[in-house]
PDB file of C-alpha atoms in Angstrom:
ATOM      1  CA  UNK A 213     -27.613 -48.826  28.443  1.00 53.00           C
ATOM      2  CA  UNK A 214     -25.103 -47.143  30.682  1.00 54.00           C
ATOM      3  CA  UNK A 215     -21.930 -48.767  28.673  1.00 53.00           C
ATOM      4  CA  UNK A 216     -23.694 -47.410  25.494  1.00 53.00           C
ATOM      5  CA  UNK A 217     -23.973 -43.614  27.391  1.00 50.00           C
ATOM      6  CA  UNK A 218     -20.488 -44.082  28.436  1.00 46.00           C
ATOM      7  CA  UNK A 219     -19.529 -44.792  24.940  1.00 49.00           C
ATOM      8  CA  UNK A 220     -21.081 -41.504  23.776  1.00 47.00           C
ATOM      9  CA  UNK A 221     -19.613 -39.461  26.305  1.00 39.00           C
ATOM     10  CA  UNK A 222     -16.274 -40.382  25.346  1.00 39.00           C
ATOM     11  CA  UNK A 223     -17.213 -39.826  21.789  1.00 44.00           C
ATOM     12  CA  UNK A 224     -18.406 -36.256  22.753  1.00 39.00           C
ATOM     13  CA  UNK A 225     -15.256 -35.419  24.863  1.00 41.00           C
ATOM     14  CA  UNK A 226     -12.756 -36.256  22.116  1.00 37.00           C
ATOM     15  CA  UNK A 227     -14.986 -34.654  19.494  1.00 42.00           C
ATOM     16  CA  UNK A 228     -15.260 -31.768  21.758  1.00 40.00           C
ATOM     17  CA  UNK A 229     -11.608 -31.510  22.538  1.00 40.00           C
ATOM     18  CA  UNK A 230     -10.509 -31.434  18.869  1.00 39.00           C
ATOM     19  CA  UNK A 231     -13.144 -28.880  18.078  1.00 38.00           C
ATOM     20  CA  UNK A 232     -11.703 -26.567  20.887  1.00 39.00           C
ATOM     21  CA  UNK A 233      -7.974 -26.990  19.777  1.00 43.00           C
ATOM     22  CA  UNK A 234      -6.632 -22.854  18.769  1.00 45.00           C
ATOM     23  CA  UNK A 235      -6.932 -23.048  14.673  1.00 47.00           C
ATOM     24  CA  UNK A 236      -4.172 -21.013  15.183  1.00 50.00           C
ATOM     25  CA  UNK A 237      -1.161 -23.471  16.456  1.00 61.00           C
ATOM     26  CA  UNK A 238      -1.919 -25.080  12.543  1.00 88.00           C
ATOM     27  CA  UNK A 239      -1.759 -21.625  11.480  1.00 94.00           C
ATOM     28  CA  UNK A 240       1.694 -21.212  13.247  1.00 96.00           C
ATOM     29  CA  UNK A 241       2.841 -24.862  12.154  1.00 97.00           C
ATOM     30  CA  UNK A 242       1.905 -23.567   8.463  1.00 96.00           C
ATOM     31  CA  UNK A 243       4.214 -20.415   8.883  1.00 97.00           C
ATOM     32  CA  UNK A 244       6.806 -22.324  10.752  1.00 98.00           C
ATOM     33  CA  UNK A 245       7.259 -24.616   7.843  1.00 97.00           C
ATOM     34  CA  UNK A 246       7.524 -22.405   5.196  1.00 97.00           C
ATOM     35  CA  UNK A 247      10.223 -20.802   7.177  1.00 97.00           C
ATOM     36  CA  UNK A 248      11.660 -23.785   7.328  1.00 98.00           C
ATOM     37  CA  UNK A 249      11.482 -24.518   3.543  1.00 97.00           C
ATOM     38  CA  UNK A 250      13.512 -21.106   2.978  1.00 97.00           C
ATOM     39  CA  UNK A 251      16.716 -22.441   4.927  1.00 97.00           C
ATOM     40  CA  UNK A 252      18.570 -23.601   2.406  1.00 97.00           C
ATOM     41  CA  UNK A 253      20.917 -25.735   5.255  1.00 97.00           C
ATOM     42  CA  UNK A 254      20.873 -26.511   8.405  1.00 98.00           C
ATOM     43  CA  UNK A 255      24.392 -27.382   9.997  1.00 97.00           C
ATOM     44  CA  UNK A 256      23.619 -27.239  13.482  1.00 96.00           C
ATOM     45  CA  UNK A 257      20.216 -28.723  13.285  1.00 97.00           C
ATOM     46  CA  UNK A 258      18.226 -26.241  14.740  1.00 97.00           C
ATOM     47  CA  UNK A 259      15.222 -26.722  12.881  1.00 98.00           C
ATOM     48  CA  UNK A 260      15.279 -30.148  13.122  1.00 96.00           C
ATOM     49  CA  UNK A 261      12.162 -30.871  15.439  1.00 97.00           C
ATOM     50  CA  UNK A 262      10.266 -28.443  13.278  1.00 97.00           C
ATOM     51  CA  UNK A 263       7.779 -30.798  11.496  1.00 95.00           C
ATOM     52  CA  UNK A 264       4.558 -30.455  10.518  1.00 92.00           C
ATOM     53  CA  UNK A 265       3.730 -33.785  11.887  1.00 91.00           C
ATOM     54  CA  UNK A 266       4.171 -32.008  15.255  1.00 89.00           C
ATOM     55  CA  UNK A 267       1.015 -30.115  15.713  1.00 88.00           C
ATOM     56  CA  UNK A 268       2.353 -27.973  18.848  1.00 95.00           C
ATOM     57  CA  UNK A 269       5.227 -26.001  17.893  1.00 97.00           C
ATOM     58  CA  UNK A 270       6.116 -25.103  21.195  1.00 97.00           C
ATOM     59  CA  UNK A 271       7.489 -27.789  21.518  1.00 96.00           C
ATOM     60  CA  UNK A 272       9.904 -27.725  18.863  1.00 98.00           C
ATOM     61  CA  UNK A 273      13.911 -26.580  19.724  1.00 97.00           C
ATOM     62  CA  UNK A 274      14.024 -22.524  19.488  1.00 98.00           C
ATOM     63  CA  UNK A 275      10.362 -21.674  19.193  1.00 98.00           C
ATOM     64  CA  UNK A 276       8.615 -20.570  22.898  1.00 98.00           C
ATOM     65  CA  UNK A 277       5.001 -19.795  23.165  1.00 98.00           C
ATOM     66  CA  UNK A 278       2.802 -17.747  25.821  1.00 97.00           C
ATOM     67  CA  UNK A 279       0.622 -18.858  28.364  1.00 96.00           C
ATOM     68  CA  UNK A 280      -1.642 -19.585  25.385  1.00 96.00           C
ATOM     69  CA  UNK A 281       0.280 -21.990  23.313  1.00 95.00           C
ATOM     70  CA  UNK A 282       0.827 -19.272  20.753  1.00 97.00           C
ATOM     71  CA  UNK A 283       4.381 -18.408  19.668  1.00 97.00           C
ATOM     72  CA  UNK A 284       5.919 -15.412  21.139  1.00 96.00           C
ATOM     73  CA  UNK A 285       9.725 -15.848  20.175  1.00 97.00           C
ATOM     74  CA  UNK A 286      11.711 -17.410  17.523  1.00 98.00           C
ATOM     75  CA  UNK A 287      15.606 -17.382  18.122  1.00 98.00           C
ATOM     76  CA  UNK A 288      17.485 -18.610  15.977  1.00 98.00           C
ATOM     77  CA  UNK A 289      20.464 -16.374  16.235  1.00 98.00           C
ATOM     78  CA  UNK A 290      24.487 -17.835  15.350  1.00 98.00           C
ATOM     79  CA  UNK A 291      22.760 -20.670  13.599  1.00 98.00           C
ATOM     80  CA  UNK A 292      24.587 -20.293  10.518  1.00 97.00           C
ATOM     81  CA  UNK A 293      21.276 -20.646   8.411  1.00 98.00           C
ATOM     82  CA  UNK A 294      22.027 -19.599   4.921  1.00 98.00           C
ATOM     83  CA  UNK A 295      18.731 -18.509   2.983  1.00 97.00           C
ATOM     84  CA  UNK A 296      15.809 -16.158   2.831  1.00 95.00           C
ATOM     85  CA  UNK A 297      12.769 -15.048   5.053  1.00 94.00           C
ATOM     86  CA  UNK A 298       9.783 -16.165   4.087  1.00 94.00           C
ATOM     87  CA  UNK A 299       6.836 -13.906   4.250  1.00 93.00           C
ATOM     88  CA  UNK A 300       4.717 -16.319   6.271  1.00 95.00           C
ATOM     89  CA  UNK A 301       6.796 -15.168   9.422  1.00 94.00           C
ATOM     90  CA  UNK A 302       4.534 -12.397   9.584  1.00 92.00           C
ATOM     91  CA  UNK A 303       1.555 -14.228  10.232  1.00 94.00           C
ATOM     92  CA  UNK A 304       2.583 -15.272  13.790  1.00 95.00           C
ATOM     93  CA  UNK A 305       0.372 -12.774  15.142  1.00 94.00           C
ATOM     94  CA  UNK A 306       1.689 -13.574  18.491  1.00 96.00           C
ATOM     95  CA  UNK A 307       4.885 -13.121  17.954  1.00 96.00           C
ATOM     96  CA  UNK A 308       6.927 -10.746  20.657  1.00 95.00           C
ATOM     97  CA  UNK A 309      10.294 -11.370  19.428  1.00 95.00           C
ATOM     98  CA  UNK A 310      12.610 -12.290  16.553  1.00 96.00           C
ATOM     99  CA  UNK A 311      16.152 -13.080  16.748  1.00 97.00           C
ATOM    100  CA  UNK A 312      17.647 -14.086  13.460  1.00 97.00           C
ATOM    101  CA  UNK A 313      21.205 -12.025  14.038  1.00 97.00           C
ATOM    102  CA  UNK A 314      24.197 -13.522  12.498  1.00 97.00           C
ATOM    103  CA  UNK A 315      23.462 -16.200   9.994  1.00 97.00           C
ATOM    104  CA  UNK A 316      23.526 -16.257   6.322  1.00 97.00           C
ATOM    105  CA  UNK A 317      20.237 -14.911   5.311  1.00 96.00           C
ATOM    106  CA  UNK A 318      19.429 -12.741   2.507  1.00 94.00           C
ATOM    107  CA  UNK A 319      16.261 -10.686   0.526  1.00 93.00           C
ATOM    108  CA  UNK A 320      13.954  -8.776   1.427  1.00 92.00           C
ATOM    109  CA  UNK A 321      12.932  -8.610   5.330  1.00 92.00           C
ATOM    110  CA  UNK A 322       9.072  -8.998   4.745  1.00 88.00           C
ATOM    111  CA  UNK A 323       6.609  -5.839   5.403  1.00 83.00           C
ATOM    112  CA  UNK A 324       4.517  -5.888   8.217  1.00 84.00           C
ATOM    113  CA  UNK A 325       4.626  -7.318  11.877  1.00 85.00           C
ATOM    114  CA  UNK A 326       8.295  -7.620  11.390  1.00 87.00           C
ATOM    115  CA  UNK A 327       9.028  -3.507  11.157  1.00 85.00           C
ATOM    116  CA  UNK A 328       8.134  -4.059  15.068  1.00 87.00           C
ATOM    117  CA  UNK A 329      11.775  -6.059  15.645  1.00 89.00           C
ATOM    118  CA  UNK A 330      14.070  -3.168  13.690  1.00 85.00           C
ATOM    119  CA  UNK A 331      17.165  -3.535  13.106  1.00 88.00           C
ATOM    120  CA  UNK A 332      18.712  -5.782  16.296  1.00 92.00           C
ATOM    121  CA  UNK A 333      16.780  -9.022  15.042  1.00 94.00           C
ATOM    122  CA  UNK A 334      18.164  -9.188  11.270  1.00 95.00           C
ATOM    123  CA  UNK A 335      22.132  -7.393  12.447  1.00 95.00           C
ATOM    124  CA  UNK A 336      24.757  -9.640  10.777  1.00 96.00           C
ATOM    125  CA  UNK A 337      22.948 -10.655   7.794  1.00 96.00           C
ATOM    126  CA  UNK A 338      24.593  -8.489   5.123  1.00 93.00           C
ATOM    127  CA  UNK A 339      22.972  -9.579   2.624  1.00 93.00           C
ATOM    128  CA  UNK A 340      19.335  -8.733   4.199  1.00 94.00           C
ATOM    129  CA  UNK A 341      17.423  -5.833   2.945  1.00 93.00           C
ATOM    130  CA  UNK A 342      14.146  -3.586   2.735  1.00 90.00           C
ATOM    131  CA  UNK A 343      11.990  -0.922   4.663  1.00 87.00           C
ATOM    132  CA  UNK A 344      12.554  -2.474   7.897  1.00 86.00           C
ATOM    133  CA  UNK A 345      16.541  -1.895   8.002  1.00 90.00           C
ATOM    134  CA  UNK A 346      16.291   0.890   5.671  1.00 89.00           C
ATOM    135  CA  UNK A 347      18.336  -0.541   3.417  1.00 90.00           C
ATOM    136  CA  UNK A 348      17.309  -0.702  -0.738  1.00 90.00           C
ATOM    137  CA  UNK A 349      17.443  -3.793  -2.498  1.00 89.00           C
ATOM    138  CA  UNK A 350      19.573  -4.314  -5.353  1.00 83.00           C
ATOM    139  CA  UNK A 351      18.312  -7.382  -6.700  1.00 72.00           C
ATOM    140  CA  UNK A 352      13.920  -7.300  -7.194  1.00 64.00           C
ATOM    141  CA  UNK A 353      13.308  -9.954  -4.223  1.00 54.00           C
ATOM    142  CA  UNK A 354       9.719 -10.641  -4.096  1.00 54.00           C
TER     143      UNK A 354
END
């Protein structure tokens, strides 16, 4: 009797644990990776622990979270990531601060949460554009 109450106990721990996991870090993992898919290379492998087989992003290189586990900053700055922005980077709720200066993105800088960063996060990316740097698009990026 007391090994099968045991048993259940442990059951109800781990069941109880997963349930109280923050939805959220899959949320962020979600968004991560769809960044992630707009990089069109990576040469200096900074987004190479970003996997979606990771559930806790703060762990992966360039990516720091709050007391919470929620991401706060991204900075991936002199990276030399050629590509675009993907929307999804806006639904890091969380997020404090972006540093993408000085690689090789382009489009449209996404509406939203990231008009809070201005211009200092996206400097050096020429070919960026859109409300936040107050700069019109030529080309009819989504």
């Amino acid at each position: 009797m007391a090994a099968a109450s045991a048993s259940m106990l442990c059951i109800v721990i781990v069941i109880c644990s997963l349930l109280s996991t923050p939805s959220t870090a899959n949320h962020e993992v979600d968004a991560l990776i769809d960044v992630k898919k707009m990089i069109l290379e990576d040469p200096s492998n900074a987004l190479q622990t970003w996997n979606p087989s990771s559930p806790n992003p703060c762990k992966w290189k360039y990516v720091f979270c709050d007391a919470h586990g929620h991401v706060y900053t991204v900075h991936l700055a002199l990276k030399n990531l050629p590509g675009a922005l993907s929307p999804r980077i806006g639904d890091l709720q969380n997020l404090y601060q972006l540093s993408l200066e000085f690689n090789k993105l382009s489009g449209r800088v996404p509406r939203g949460k990231l008009s809070e960063f201005g211009y200092k996060s996206f400097q050096g990316n020429p070919d960026f554009c859109g409300d936040v740097l107050k700069k019109e698009c030529i080309t009819n990026y989504p």
